[in-house]
Coordinates of C-alpha atoms in Angstrom, one line a residue:
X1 CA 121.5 43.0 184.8
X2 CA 124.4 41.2 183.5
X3 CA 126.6 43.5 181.4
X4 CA 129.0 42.8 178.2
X5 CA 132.1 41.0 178.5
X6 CA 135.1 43.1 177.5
X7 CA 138.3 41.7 176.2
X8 CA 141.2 42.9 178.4
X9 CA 144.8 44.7 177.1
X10 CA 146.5 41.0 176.7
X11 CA 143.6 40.3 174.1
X12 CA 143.9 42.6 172.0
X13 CA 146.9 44.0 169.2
X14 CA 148.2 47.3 169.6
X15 CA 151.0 47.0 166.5
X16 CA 150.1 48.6 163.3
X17 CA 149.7 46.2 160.1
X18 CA 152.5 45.9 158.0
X19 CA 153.0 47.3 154.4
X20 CA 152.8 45.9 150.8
X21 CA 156.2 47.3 150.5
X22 CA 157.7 45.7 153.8
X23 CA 155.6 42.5 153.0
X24 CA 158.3 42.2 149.8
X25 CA 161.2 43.1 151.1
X26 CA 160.5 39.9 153.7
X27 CA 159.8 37.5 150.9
X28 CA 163.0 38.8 149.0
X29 CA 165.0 38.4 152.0
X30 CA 163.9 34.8 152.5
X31 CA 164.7 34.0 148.6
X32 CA 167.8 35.4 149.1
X33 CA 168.7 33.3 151.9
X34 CA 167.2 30.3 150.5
X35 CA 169.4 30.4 147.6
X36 CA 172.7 31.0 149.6
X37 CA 171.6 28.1 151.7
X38 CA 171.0 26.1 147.9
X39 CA 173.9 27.6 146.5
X40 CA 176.0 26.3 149.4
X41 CA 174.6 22.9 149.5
X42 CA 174.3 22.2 145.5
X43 CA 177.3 24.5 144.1
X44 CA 176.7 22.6 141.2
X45 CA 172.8 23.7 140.8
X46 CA 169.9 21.6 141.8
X47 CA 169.5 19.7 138.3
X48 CA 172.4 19.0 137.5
X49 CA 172.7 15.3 138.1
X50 CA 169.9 15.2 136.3
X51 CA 170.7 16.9 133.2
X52 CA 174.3 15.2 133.5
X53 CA 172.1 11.2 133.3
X54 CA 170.5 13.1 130.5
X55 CA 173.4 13.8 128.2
X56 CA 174.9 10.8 129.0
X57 CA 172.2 9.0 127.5
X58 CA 172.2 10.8 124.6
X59 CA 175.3 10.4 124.5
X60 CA 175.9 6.6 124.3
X61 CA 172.6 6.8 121.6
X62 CA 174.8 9.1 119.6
X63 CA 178.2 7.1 119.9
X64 CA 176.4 4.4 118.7
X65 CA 175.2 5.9 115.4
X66 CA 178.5 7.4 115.2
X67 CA 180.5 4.5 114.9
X68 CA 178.2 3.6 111.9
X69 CA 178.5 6.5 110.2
X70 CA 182.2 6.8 110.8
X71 CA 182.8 3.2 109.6
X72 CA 180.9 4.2 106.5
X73 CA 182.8 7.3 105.9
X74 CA 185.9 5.4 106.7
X75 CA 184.7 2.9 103.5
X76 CA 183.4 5.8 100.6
X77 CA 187.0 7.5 101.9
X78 CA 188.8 4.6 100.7
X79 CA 186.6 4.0 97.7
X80 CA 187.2 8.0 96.5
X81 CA 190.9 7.7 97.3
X82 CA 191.4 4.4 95.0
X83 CA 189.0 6.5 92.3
X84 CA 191.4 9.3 93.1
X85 CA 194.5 7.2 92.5
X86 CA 193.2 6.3 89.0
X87 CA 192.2 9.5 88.0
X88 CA 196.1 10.8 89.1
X89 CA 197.4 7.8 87.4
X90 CA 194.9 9.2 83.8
X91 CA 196.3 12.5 84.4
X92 CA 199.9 11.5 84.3
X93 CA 199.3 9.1 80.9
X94 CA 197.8 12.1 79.8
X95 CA 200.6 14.8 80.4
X96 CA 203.0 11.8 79.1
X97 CA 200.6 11.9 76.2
X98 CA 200.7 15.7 76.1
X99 CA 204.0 16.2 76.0
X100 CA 205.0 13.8 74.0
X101 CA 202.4 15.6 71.2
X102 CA 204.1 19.1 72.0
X103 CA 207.4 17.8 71.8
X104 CA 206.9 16.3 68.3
X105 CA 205.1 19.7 67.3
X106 CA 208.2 21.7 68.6
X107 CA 211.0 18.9 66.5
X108 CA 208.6 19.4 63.5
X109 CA 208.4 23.7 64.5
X110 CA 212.1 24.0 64.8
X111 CA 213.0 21.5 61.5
X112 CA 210.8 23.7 60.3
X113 CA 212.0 26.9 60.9
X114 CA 215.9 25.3 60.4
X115 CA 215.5 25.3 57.0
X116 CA 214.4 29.5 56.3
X117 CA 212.7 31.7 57.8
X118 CA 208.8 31.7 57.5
X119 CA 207.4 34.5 54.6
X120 CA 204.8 34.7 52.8
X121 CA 203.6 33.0 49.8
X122 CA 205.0 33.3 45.7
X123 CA 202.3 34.3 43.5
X124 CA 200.1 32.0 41.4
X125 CA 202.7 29.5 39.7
X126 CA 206.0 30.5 41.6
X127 CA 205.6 28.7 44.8
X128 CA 207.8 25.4 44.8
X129 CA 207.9 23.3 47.8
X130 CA 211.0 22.3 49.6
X131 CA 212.5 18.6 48.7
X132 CA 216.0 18.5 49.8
X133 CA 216.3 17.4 53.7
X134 CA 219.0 19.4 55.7
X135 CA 221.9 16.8 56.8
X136 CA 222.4 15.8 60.0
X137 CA 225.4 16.7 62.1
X138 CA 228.5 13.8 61.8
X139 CA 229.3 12.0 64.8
X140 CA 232.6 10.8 64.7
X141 CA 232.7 8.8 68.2
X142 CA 230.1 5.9 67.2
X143 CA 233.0 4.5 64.8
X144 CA 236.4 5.9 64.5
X145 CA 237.8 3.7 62.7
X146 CA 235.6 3.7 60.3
X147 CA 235.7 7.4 60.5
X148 CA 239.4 7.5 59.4
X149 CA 239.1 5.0 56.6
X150 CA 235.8 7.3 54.8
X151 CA 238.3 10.2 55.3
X152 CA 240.8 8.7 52.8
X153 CA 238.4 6.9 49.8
X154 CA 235.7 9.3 50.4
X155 CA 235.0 11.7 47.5
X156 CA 233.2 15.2 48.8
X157 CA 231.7 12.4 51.6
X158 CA 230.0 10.4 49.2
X159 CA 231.2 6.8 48.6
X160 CA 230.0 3.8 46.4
X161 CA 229.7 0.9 49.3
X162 CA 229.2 -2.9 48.7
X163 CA 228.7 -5.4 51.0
X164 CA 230.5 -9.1 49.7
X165 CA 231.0 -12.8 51.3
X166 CA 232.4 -15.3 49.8
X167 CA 229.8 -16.3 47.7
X168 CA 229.8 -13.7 45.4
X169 CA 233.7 -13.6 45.0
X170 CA 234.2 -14.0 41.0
X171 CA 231.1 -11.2 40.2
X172 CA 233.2 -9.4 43.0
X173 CA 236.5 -9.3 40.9
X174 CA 234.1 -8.4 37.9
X175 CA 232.5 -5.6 39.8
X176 CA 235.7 -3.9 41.3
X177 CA 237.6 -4.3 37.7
X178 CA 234.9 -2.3 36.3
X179 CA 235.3 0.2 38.6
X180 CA 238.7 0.8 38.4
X181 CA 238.7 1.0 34.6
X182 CA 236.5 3.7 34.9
X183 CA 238.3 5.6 37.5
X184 CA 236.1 6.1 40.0
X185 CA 238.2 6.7 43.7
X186 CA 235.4 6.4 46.1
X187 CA 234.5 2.9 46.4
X188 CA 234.7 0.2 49.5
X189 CA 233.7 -3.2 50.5
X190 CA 232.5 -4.2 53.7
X191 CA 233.9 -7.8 53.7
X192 CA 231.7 -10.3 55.7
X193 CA 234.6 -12.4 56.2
X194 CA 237.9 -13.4 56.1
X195 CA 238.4 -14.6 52.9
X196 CA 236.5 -11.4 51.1
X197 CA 239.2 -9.2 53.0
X198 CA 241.9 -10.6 52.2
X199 CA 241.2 -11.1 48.6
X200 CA 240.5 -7.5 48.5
X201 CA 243.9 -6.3 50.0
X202 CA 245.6 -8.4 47.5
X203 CA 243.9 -6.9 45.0
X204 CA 244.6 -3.6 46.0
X205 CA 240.9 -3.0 46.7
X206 CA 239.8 -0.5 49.3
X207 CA 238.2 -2.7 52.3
X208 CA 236.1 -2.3 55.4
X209 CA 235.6 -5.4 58.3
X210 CA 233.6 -4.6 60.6
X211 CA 234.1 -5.7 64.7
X212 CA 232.7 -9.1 65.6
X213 CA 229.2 -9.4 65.9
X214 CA 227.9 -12.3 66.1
X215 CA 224.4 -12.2 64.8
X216 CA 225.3 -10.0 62.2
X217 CA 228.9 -12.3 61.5
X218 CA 227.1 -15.1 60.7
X219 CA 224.8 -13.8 58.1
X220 CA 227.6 -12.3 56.5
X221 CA 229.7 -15.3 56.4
X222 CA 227.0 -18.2 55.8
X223 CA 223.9 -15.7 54.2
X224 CA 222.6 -15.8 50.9
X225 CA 221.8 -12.9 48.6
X226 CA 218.5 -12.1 50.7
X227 CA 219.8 -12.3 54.1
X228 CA 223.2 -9.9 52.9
X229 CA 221.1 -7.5 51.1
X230 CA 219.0 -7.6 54.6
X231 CA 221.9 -7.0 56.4
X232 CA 222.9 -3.6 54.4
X233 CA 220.4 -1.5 56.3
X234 CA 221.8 -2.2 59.9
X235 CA 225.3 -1.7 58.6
X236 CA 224.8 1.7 56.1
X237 CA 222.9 3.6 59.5
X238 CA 226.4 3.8 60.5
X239 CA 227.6 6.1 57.2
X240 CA 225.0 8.5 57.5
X241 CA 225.8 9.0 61.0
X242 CA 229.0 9.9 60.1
X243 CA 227.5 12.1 57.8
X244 CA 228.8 10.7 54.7
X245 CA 226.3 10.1 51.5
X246 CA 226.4 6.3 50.0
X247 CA 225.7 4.9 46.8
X248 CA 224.6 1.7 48.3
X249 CA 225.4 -1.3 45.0
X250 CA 225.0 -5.0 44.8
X251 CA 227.6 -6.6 43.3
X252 CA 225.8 -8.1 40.0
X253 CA 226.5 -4.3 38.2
X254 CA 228.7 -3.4 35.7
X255 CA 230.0 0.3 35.8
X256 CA 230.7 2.0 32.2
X257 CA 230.7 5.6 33.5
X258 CA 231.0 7.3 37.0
X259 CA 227.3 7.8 38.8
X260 CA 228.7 10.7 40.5
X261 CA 228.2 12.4 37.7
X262 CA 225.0 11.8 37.0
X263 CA 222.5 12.2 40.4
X264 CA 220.6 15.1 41.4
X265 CA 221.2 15.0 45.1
X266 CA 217.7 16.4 46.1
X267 CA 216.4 13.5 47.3
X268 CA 216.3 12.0 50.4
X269 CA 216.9 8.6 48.2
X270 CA 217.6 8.6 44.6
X271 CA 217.1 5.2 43.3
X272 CA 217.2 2.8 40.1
X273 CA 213.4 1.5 39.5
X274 CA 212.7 -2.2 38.3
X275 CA 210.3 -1.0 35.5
X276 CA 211.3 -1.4 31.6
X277 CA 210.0 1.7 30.4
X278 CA 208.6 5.4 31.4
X279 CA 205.0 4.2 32.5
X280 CA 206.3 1.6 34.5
X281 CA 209.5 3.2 36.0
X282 CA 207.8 7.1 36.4
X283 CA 204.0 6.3 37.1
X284 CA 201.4 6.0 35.1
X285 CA 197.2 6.1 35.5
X286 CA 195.6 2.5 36.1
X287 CA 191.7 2.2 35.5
X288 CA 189.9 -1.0 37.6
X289 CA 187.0 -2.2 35.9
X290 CA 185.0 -4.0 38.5
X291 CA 181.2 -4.3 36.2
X292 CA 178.9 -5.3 39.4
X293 CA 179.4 -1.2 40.5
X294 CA 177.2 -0.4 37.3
X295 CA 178.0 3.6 36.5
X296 CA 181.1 3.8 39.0
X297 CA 182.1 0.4 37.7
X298 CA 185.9 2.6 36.9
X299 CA 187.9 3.0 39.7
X300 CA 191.6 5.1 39.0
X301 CA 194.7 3.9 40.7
X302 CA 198.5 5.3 40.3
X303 CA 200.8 2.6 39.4
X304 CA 204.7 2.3 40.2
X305 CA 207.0 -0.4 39.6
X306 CA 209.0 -0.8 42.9
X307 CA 212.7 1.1 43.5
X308 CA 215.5 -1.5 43.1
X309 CA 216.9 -2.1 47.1
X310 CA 220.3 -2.9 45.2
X311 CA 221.6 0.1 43.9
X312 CA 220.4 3.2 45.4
X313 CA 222.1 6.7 46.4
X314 CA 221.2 7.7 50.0
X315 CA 221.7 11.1 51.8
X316 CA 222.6 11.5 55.5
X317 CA 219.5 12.9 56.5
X318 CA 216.6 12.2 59.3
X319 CA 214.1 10.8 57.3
X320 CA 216.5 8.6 55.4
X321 CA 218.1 7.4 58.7
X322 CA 214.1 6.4 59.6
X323 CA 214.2 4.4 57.0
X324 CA 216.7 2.3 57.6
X325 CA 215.6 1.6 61.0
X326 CA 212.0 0.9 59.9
X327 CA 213.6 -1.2 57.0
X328 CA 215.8 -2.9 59.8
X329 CA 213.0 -3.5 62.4
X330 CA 210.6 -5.4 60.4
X331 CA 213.7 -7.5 58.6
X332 CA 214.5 -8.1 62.2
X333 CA 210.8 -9.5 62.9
X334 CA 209.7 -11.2 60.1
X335 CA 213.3 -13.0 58.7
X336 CA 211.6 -14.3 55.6
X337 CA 210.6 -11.1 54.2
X338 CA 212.1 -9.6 51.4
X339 CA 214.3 -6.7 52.1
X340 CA 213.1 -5.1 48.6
X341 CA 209.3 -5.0 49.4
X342 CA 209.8 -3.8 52.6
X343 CA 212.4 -1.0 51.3
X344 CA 209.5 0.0 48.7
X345 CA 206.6 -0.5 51.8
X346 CA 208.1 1.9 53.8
X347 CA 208.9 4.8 51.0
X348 CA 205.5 4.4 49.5
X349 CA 202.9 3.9 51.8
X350 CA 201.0 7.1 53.3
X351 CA 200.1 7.8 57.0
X352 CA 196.5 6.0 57.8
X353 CA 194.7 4.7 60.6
X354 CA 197.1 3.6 62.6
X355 CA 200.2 3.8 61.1
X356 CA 202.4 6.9 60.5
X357 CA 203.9 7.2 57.0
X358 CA 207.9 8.0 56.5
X359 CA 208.3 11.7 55.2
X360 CA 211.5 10.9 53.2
X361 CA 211.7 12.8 49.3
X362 CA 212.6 10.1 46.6
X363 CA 213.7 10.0 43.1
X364 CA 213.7 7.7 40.1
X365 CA 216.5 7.3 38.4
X366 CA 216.6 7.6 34.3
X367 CA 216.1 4.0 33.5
X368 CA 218.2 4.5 30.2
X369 CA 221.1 5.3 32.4
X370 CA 221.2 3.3 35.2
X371 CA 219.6 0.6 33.6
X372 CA 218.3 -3.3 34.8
X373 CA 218.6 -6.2 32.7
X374 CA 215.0 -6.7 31.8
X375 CA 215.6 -3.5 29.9
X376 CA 218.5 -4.0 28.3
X377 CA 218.0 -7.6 27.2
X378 CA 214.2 -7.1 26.2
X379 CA 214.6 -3.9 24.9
X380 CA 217.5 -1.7 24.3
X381 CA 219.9 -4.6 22.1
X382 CA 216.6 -4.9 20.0
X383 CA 216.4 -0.9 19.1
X384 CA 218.6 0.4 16.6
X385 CA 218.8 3.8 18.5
X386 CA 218.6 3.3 21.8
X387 CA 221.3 0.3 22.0
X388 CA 224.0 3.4 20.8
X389 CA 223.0 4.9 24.0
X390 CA 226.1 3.9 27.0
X391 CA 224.4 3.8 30.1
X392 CA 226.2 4.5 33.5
X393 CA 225.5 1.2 35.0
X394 CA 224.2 -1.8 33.8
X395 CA 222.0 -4.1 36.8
X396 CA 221.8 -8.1 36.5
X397 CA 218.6 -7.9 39.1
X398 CA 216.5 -9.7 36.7
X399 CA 218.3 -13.2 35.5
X400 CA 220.1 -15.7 37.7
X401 CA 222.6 -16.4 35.5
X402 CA 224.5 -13.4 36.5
X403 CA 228.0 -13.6 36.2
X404 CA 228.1 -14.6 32.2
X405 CA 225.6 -11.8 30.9
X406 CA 227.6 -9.6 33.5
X407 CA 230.3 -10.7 31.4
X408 CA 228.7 -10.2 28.3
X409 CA 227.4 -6.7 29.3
X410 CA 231.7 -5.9 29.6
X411 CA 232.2 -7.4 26.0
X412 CA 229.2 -5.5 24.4
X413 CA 230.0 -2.0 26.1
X414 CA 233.4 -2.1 26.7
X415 CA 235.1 -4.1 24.1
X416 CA 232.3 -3.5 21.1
X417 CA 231.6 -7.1 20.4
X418 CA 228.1 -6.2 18.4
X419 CA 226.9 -9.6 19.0
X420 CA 227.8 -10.4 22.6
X421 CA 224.3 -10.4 24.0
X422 CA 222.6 -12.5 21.3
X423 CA 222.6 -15.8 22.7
X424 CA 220.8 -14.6 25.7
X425 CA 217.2 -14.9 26.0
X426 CA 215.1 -12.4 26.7
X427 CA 214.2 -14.0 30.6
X428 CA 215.5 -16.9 32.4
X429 CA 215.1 -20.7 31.7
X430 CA 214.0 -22.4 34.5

């Protein structure tokens, strides 16, 4: 009988199986020292080097499309900062712009509130504007020599000034004789030259040269009528700055009384008008008749014959000091123009589109008083009434032949010869 083999003690396991728990503690342990071992080889971790090729990849993509974008920045920055210089450069024109408005509002405020203090208005029918223009403050230092000499002729600072070259010498004598006969203090010629100076310290005649100039030298000496009378506006600036009031004449006028007498000094300019009666002279209503506009075929204008630029009483004010620069200016530009239009431009015309009006008050003369020729030799020695009436001055603007009805204007006035002005015509001959 055979019998079963049996395994023997070196066969078979006499140690106990091991635990879940203890089965987990190995495998932890083994991590553990895994990742020391790791952790001391790779200190840097196991990827690494790989992420590192990574980002530098990305890295040269993104440098790429940076240097595009930065380029482009670098071009829109340049672009805004040129539109940013132009808008600075808008800004400043603008503030100029700016202040230069708030400026004039704060002249025009204070001008303003120089001449009273601001109330209230009159009731219906009381309120009256103001006219009269505040003089300005002398300034002695732009001329003192012509300072002193206004001290001794002027007359409560207002002065009867005419400008003479030798041209004009014999209506001169006439003009100055007339003056003196009358008794009026306050008078001075500006001599233009040499011989005009000296002929009026012989005579006894109070006389003003200016310094050399020698634009202005020439057109004294050499000028005509036109280009003296031109000249009057650049030299008279100087009176009003010295605060003195002129009573600016040519030298064609007789005197029979003195015009100090007879102005109303509330005018920036008071001045003789070339018109021969009151429409003419004062104003008057003028109706256009253009037919082709049917019912509104009547259009109204207001008419004034022009202020005579040779004998005119000025005030040493802003607006009037404006106008002898404006006057002065476009005589400067334009040396053909007549210095009587312009005069009469530059009162008259209003502020429009484009150009600012002068603010200056003005005031006709009476034209019975300070009278032209056309209106005593067309008019007043044909009226019974009106040729008993003495005027103050008497104006040879309107006939060339000056000196002989100036003449003639003495005899009738001065000497009663009834007749003296008959054999003059009522105009000129040609």
């Amino acid at each position: 009988m055979i019998s079963g083999r049996k395994d023997g003690p070196l066969m078979k396991s006499t140690s106990p199986p091991l635990s879940r728990a203890s089965r987990i503690a190995i495998a932890v342990a083994v991590g553990s020292l895994l990742g020391c071992i790791c952790a001391f080889l790779y200190p840097d971790g196991l990827f690494h080097e790989a992420t590192s090729r990574i980002k530098s990849s990305q890295a040269s993509s993104v440098s790429c499309n940076s240097a595009e974008k930065v380029n482009m920045l670098k071009s829109e920055l340049v672009s805004l900062s040129e539109k940013l210089a132009e808008l600075k450069k808008e800004i400043r024109d603008l503030n100029k712009k700016l202040q230069l408005a708030e400026k004039e509002k704060d002249q025009a405020q204070e001008q303003f509130l120089s001449l009273g203090v601001q109330r209230k208005a009159f009731p219906f029918g009381k309120e009256k504007g103001l006219r009269t223009n505040p003089s300005i403050l002398p300034d002695e230092s732009i001329n003192p020599r012509l300072a002193k000499i206004l001290e001794k002729v002027a007359v409560q600072n207002e002065l009867i000034v005419a400008l003479a070259n030798s041209n004009v010498k014999e209506m001169l004598e006439v003009w100055f004789d007339n003056i003196k006969r009358v008794g009026i203090p306050n008078y001075l010629v500006i001599a233009l030259d040499e011989d005009i100076e000296k002929f009026c310290m012989s005579k006894e005649v109070p006389v003003y040269r200016r310094n050399p100039d020698e634009g202005i030298d020439s057109i004294g000496r050499f000028g005509g009528n036109h280009a003296v009378s031109a000249l009057k506006f650049r030299i008279l600036r100087e009176f009003l700055q010295l605060g003195y009031s002129v009573l600016l004449s040519d030298v064609d006028i007789i005197y029979l009384q003195n015009p100090f007498g007879y102005l109303y000094r509330d005018s920036d300019v008071e001045s003789m008008s070339d018109g021969h009666n009151n429409m003419t002279a004062y104003g008057f209503n003028d109706v256009s008749d253009e037919p082709s506009m049917g019912w509104a075929r009547y259009a109204h204008t207001m008419r004034i014959w022009v202020y005579n630029s040779g004998f005119f009483f000025i005030r040493p004010t802003t607006p009037s000091i404006e106008l002898l620069d404006r006057v002065a200016a476009r005589l400067a530009r334009d040396p053909v123009a007549w210095d009587q239009a312009v005069f009469n431009e530059e009162l008259a015309f209003p502020s429009h589109p484009g150009y600012i009006g002068l603010h200056a008050s003005r005031r006709t003369m009476d034209i019975y008083l300070f009278m032209n020729s056309k209106v005593l030799f067309k008019t007043v020695r044909k009226d019974s009434s009106l040729s008993k009436l003495k005027p103050v001055i008497v104006h040879v603007n309107y006939h060339p032949d000056k000196l002989p009805r100036m003449k003639a204007v003495v005899e009738y006035y001065v000497n009663g010869k009834q007749n003296a002005l008959e054999s003059f015509p009522d105009g000129s001959e040609w």
